[in-house]
CSV table of C-alpha atoms in Angstrom, one decimal:
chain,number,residue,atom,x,y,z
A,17,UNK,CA,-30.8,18.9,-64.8
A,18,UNK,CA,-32.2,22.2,-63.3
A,19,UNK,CA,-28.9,23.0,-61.9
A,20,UNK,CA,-27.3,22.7,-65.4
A,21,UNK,CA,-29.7,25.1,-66.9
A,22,UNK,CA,-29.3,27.0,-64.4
A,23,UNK,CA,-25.5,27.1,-65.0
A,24,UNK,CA,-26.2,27.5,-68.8
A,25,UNK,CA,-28.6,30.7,-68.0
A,26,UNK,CA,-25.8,32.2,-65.6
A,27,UNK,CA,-22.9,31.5,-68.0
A,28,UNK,CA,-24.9,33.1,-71.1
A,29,UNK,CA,-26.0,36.1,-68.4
A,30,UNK,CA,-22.7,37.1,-67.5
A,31,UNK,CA,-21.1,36.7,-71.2
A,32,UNK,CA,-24.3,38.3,-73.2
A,33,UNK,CA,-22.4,41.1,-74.0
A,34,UNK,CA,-19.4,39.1,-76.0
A,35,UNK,CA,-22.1,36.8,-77.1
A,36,UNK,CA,-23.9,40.0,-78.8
A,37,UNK,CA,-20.1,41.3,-80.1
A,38,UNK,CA,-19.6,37.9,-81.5
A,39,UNK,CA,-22.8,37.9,-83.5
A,40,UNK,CA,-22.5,41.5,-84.1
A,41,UNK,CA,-19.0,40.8,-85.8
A,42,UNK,CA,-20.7,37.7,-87.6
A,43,UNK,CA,-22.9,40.2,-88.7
A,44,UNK,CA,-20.3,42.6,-90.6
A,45,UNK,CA,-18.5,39.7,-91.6
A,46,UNK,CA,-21.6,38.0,-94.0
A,47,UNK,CA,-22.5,41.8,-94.8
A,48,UNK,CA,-18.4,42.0,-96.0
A,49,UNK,CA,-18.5,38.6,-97.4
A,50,UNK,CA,-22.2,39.9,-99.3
A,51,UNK,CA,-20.2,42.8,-101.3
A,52,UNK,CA,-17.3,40.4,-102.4
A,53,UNK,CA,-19.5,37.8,-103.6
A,54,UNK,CA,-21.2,40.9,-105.6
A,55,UNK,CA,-18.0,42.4,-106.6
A,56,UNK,CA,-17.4,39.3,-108.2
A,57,UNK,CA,-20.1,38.6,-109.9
A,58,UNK,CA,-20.4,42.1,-111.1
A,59,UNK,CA,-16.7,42.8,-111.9
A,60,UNK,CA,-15.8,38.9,-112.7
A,61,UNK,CA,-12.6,38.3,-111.0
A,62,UNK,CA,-13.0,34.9,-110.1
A,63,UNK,CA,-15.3,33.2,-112.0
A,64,UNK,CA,-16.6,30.5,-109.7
A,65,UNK,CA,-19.0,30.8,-107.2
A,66,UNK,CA,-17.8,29.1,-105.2
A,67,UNK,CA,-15.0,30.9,-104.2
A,68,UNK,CA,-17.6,33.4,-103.1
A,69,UNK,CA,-18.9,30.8,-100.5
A,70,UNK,CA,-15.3,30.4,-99.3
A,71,UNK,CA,-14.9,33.7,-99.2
A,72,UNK,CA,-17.9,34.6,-97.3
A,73,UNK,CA,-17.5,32.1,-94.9
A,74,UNK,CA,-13.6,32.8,-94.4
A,75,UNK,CA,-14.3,36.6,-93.5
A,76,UNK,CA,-17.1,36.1,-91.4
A,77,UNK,CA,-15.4,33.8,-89.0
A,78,UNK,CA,-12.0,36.3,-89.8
A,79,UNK,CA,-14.4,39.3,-88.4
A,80,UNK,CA,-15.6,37.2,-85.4
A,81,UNK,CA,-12.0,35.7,-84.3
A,82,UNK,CA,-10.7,39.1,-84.6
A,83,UNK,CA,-13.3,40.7,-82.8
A,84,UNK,CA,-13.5,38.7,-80.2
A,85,UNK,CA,-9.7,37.8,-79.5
A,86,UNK,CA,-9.4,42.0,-79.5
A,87,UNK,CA,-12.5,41.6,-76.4
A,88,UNK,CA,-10.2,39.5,-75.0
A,89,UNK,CA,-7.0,41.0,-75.1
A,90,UNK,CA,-8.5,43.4,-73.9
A,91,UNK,CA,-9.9,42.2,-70.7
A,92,UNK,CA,-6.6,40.8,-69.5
A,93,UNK,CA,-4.7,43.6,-70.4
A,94,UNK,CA,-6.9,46.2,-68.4
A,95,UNK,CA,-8.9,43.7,-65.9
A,96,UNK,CA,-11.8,45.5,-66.7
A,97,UNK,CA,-11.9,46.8,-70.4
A,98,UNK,CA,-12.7,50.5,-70.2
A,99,UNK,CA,-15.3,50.8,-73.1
A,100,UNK,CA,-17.0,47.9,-71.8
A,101,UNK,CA,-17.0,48.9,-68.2
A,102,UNK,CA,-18.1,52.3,-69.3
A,103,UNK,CA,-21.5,51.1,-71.0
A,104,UNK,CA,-22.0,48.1,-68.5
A,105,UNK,CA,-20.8,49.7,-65.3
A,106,UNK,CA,-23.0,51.0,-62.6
A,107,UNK,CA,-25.2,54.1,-63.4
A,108,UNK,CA,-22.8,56.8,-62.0
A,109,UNK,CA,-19.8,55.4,-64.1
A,110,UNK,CA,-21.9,55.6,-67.0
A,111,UNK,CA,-22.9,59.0,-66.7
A,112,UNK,CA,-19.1,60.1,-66.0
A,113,UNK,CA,-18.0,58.1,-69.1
A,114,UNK,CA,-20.6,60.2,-71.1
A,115,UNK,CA,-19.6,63.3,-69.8
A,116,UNK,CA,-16.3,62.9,-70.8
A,117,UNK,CA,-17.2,61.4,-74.3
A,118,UNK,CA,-19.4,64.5,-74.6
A,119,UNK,CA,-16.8,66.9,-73.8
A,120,UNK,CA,-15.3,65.9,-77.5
A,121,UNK,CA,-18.2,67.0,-79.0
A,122,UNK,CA,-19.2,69.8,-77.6
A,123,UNK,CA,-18.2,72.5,-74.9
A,124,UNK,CA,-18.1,71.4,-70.9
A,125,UNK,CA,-21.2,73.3,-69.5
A,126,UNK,CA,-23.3,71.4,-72.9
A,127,UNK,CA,-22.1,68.7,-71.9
A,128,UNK,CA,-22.5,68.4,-68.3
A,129,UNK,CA,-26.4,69.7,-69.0
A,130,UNK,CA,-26.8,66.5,-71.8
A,131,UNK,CA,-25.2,63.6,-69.1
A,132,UNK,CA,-27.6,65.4,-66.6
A,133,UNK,CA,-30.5,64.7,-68.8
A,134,UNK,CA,-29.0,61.5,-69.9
A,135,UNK,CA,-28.8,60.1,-66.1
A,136,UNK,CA,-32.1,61.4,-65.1
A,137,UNK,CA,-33.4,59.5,-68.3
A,138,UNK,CA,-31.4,56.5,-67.6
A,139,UNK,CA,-33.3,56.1,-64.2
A,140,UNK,CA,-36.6,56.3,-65.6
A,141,UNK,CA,-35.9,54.1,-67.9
A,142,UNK,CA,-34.3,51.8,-65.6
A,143,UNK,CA,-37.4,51.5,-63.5
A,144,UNK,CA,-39.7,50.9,-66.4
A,145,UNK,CA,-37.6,48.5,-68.2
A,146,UNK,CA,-35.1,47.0,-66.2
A,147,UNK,CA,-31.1,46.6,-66.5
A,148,UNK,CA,-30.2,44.9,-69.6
A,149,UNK,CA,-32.9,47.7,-71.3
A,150,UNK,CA,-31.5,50.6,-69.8
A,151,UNK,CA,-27.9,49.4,-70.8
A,152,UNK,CA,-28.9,49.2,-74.4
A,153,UNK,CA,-30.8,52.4,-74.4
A,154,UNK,CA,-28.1,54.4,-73.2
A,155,UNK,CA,-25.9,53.4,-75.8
A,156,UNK,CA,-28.4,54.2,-78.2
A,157,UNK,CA,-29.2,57.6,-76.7
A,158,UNK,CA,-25.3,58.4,-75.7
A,159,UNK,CA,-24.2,57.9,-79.8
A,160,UNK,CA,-27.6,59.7,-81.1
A,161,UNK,CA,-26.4,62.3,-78.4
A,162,UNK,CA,-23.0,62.4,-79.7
A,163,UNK,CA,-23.7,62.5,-83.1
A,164,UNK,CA,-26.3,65.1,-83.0
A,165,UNK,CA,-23.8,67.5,-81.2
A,166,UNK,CA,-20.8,66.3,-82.7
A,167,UNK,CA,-22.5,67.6,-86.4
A,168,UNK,CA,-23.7,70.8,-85.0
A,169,UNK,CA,-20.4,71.6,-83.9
A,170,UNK,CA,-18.9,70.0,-87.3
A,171,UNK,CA,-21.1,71.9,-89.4
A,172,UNK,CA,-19.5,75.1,-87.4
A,173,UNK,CA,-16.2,74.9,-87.5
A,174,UNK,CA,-15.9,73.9,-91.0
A,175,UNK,CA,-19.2,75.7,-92.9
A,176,UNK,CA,-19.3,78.5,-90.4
A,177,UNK,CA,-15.9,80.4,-91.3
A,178,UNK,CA,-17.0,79.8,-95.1
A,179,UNK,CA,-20.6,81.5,-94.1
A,180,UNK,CA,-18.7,84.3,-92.5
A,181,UNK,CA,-16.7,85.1,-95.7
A,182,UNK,CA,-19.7,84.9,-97.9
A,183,UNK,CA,-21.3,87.1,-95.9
A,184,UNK,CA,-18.5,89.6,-95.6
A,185,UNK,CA,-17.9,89.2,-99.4
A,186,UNK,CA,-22.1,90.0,-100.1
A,187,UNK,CA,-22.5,92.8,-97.7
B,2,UNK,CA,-44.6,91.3,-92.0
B,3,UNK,CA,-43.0,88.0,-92.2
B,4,UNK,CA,-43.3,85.8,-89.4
B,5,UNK,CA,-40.6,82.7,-88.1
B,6,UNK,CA,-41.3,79.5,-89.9
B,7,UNK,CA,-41.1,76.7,-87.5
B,8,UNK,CA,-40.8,72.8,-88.5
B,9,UNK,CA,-43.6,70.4,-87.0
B,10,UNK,CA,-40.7,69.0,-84.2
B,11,UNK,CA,-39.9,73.0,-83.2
B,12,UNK,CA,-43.3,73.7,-83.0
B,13,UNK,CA,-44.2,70.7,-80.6
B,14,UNK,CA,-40.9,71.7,-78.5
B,15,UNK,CA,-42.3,75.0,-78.5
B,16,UNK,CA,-46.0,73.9,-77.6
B,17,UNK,CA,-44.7,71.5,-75.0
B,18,UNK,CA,-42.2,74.2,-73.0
B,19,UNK,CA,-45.6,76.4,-73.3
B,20,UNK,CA,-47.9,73.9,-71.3
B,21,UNK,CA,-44.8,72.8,-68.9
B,22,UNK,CA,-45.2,76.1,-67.3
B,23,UNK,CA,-42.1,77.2,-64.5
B,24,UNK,CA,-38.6,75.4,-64.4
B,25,UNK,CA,-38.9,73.5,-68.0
B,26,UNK,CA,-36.1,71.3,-68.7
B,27,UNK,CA,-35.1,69.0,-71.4
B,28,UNK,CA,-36.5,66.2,-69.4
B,29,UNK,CA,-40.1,67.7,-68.6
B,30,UNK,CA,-40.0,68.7,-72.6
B,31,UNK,CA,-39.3,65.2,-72.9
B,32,UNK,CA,-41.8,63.9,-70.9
B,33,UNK,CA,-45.0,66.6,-72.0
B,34,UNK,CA,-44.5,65.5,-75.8
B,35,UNK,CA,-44.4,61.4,-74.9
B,36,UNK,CA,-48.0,62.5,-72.4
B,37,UNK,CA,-49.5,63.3,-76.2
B,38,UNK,CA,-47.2,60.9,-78.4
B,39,UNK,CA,-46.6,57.4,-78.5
B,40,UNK,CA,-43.2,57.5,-79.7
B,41,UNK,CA,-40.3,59.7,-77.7
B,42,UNK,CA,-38.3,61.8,-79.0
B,43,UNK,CA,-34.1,61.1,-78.1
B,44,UNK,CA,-31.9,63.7,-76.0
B,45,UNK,CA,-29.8,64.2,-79.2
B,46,UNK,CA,-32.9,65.5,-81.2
B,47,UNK,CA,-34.4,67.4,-78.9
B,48,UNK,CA,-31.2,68.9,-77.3
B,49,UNK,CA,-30.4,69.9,-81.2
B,50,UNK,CA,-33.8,71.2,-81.2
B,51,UNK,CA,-33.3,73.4,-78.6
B,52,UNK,CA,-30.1,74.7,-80.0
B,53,UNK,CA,-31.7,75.5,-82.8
B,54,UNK,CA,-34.8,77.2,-81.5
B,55,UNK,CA,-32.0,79.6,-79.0
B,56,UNK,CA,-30.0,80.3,-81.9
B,57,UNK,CA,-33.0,81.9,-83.5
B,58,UNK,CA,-33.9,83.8,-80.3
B,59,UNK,CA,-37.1,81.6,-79.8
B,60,UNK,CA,-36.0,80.6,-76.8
B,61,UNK,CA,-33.6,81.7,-74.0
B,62,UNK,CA,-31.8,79.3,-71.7
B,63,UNK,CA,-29.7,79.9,-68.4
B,64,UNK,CA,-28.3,77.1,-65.8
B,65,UNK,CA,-30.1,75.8,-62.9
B,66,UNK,CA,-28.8,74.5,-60.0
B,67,UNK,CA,-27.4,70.6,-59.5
B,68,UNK,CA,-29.7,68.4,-58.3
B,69,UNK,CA,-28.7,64.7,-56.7
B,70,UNK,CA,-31.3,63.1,-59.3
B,71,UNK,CA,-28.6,64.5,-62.1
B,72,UNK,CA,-25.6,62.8,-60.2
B,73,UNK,CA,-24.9,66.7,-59.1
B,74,UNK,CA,-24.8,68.0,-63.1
B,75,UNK,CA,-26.3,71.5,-63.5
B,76,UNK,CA,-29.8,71.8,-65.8
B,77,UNK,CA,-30.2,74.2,-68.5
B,78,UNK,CA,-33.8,75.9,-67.9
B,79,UNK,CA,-35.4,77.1,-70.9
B,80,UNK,CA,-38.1,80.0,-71.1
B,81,UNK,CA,-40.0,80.7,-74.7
B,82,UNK,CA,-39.1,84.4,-75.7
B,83,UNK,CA,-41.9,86.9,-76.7
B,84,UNK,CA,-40.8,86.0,-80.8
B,85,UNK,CA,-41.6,82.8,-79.6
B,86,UNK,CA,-44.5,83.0,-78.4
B,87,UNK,CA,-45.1,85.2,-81.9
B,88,UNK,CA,-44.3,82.5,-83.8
B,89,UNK,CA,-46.4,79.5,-82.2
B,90,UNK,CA,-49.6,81.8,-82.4
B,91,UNK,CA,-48.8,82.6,-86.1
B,92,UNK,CA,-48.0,79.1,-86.9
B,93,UNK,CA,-51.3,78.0,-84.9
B,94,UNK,CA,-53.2,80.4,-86.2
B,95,UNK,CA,-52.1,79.4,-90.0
B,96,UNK,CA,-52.7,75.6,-88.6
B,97,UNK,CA,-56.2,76.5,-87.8
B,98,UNK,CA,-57.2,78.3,-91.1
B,99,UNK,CA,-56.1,75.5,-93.2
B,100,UNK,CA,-58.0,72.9,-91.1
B,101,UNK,CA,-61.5,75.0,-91.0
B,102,UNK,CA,-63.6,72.9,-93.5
B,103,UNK,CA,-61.3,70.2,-93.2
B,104,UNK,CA,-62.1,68.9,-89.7
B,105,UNK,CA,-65.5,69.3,-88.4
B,106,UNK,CA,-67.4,67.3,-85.8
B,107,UNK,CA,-70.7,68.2,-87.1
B,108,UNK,CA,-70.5,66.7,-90.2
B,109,UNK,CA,-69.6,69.5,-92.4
B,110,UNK,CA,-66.1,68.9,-93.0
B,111,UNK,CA,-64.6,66.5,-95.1
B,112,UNK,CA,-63.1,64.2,-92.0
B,113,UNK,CA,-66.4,64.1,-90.3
């Protein structure tokens, strides 16, 4: 009995990270579900609710199939599937996938100076909280990272040349 | 004369680079404002902080040197400027006046 929950525990261990996709997915696919049911009670295109139900239920195992056969196509195509392996992977890979996910957003020395921080974070973090934690908390950080510099440099390339000529215009 | 308006999170940044003292980095920031607040702020927002506060000369940056801890990435040091420094003492100094009467330990101000 102790060696089957044992089992169970390692099983769910190594396969946490499709379990969360696969309830992530669920998740997207009762929120998609959601809207049609309230399209269609707003709009009335199908007038039975129960079709709703179907419906909801139909997309949200559509979204979790879907997702998880991608996962798994995945996997056997590459061996080990890059995103994954670049958010799960040992600290070093981590911080070379961020680097080069930063270097999209904004300019190589930024960059390098934000997945410095990032890794010197990550091992703090680590220490405190422990693996699973630090894995979470780097995505986290990595796409608030990313965003924040991605809009900066957004809000430049396509405000900044219509600042300029405003400017130029009022002086 | 009109001064630089900083927002409460620049003002912290500021405060926190201030009491950091020699070769402050986003990660000692990082680390001074969670020694006085609960709550940490993210890379992203402070890094966009910091951006912010160079762009309007509050602050001036240059790179360090790569350290093993940073998996051999370079750090970006950060000084506060003199208009810096202007600005936290005019802010604090506008912080202080509004709180006279306000706070008071003795019992005279209205959060005794």
């Amino acid at each position: 009995m102790k060696r089957t929950m044992q089992k169970i525990a390692g099983f769910i261990k190594t396969r946490l990270w499709l379990i969360a996709m696969n309830l992530a997915a669920t998740t997207v696919g009762f929120i998609l579900a959601d809207l049609c049911i309230e399209s269609n009670v707003r709009l009335r295109l199908i007038n039975t609710d129960n079709i709703g139900v179907i419906l909801s239920f139909v997309s949200a195992v559509a979204a979790t199939s879907l997702a998880t056969s991608v996962l798994l196509w995945h996997i056997r195509k590459y061996k080990s599937p890059s995103i994954l392996s670049g958010l799960c992977s040992p600290i070093p890979t981590k911080i070379k996938f961020a680097d080069s996910i930063l270097l999209f957003v904004c300019k190589p020395d930024d960059a390098e100076v934000a997945a410095g921080d990032l890794l010197e974070e990550l091992e703090k973090v680590k220490a405190r909280h422990g693996r699973w934690y630090c894995n979470i908390w780097f995505i986290w950080e990595l796409a608030l990272l990313v965003v924040a510099k991605g809009r900066a440099r957004f809000t430049k390339s396509v405000f900044g040349p219509l600042v300029d000529l405003w400017k130029r215009k009022s002086s | 004369m009109s001064h630089t308006k900083l927002s409460d999170r620049e003002l912290k940044v500021l405060l926190a680079i201030l009491r950091c003292g020699v070769e402050v980095y986003a990660p000692k920031i990082r680390d001074k404002l969670r020694e006085f607040e609960n709550e940490a702020l993210s890379i992203g927002a402070l890094h966009s902080a910091l951006d912010r506060l160079e762009q309007r000369g509050l602050v001036e940056s240059w790179m360090g040197e790569a350290t093993k801890v940073r998996g051999g990435k370079r750090k970006k040091l950060i000084k506060v400027t003199g208009e810096g420094q202007i600005a936290v003492s005019h802010a604090m100094h506008t912080l202080n006046a509004m709180a006279e009467g306000v706070l008071g330990g003795d019992g005279a101000g209205v959060l005794a």
